[in-house]
Short mmCIF file of C-alpha atoms in Angstrom, two decimals:
data_model
loop_
_atom_site.label_atom_id
_atom_site.label_comp_id
_atom_site.label_asym_id
_atom_site.label_seq_id
_atom_site.Cartn_x
_atom_site.Cartn_y
_atom_site.Cartn_z
CA MET C 1 -23.87 -2.30 -11.02
CA ARG C 2 -26.36 -2.20 -8.36
CA GLN C 3 -25.56 -1.50 -4.82
CA LEU C 4 -27.64 -3.98 -2.67
CA ALA C 5 -26.53 -3.24 0.93
CA ASP C 6 -24.10 -1.64 3.21
CA ILE C 7 -23.27 -4.03 5.90
CA PRO C 8 -22.14 -2.20 9.20
CA HIS C 9 -18.83 -3.48 10.52
CA PRO C 10 -16.56 -1.72 12.89
CA GLU C 11 -13.40 -2.97 11.26
CA ALA C 12 -14.04 -2.22 7.33
CA LYS C 13 -16.79 -0.57 5.28
CA ILE C 14 -18.67 -3.53 3.58
CA THR C 15 -20.73 -3.07 0.45
CA LEU C 16 -22.61 -5.60 -1.46
CA PHE C 17 -23.23 -5.15 -5.22
CA SER C 18 -24.93 -7.03 -8.08
CA TRP C 19 -23.42 -6.89 -11.45
CA ASN C 20 -23.10 -8.89 -14.65
CA GLY C 21 -24.47 -12.32 -13.05
CA LYS C 22 -22.10 -11.71 -9.95
CA TYR C 23 -22.53 -10.52 -6.46
CA LEU C 24 -19.48 -8.38 -5.53
CA ILE C 25 -18.47 -8.21 -1.84
CA LYS C 26 -16.25 -5.04 -1.40
CA LEU C 27 -14.38 -4.26 1.86
CA GLU C 28 -12.66 -1.03 2.28
CA LYS C 29 -10.19 0.19 5.13
CA GLY C 30 -8.45 3.56 4.56
CA PRO C 31 -6.71 3.63 1.25
CA PHE C 32 -7.16 -0.20 0.45
CA GLU C 33 -9.89 -2.22 -0.78
CA GLN C 34 -10.63 -5.87 -1.47
CA THR C 35 -13.35 -7.12 -3.81
CA TYR C 36 -14.55 -10.64 -3.81
CA LYS C 37 -16.79 -11.82 -6.76
CA VAL C 38 -19.17 -14.63 -6.09
CA SER C 39 -21.32 -16.03 -9.36
CA GLU C 40 -25.03 -15.90 -8.80
CA MET C 41 -24.74 -19.62 -10.01
CA ASP C 42 -22.91 -20.40 -6.68
CA VAL C 43 -25.55 -19.13 -4.37
CA THR C 44 -29.29 -18.96 -4.09
CA SER C 45 -29.73 -15.61 -2.76
CA GLU C 46 -28.17 -12.35 -1.33
CA ALA C 47 -28.84 -14.01 2.07
CA GLU C 48 -26.34 -16.75 1.28
CA VAL C 49 -23.70 -14.18 0.15
CA ARG C 50 -24.19 -12.42 3.55
CA GLU C 51 -23.63 -15.87 5.37
CA LEU C 52 -20.09 -16.06 3.85
CA LEU C 53 -19.26 -12.78 5.63
CA ASP C 54 -18.83 -14.71 9.07
CA ASP C 55 -16.21 -13.76 11.80
CA GLU C 56 -13.46 -15.99 10.43
CA PHE C 57 -13.96 -14.44 6.79
CA ILE C 58 -13.80 -10.89 8.11
CA ALA C 59 -10.95 -11.47 10.34
CA ALA C 60 -8.93 -12.85 7.49
CA ALA C 61 -9.71 -9.90 5.42
CA VAL C 62 -8.89 -7.32 8.15
CA LEU C 63 -5.64 -8.96 8.47
CA ARG C 64 -5.09 -8.96 4.80
CA PHE C 65 -5.63 -5.06 4.96
CA THR C 66 -2.60 -4.97 7.45
CA GLN C 67 -0.55 -7.20 5.05
CA MET C 68 -1.35 -4.83 2.25
CA ARG C 69 -0.42 -1.89 4.26
CA GLN C 70 3.02 -3.50 5.04
CA ASP C 71 3.56 -4.50 1.47
CA LEU C 72 3.11 -0.87 0.13
CA GLN C 73 5.22 0.45 2.93
CA ALA C 74 8.01 -1.90 2.13
CA ALA C 75 7.60 -0.83 -1.49
CA PHE C 76 8.06 2.77 -0.63
CA GLU C 77 11.12 1.80 1.63
CA ARG C 78 12.78 -0.02 -1.16
CA HIS C 79 12.59 2.86 -3.57
CA ASP C 80 13.38 5.34 -0.95
CA ILE C 81 9.97 7.24 -1.57
CA TYR C 82 8.60 8.69 1.48
#
């Protein structure tokens, strides 16, 4: 796996990789991460992958981090694990 870029953003750490014919977009916030795989056949360049990371995409991913945290907390509570 080859790291192509760290993309600065105040809400999450964003890293772009190339691996096995795919671009991997990895977003991290606290203990959570999301990875999106984009086939190199679906885009013509790394620049096009970066275009996917628009404000709407990032906002949805950040909201998903909140949902992930809530889901994990709910599971802890269901099982009386604190």
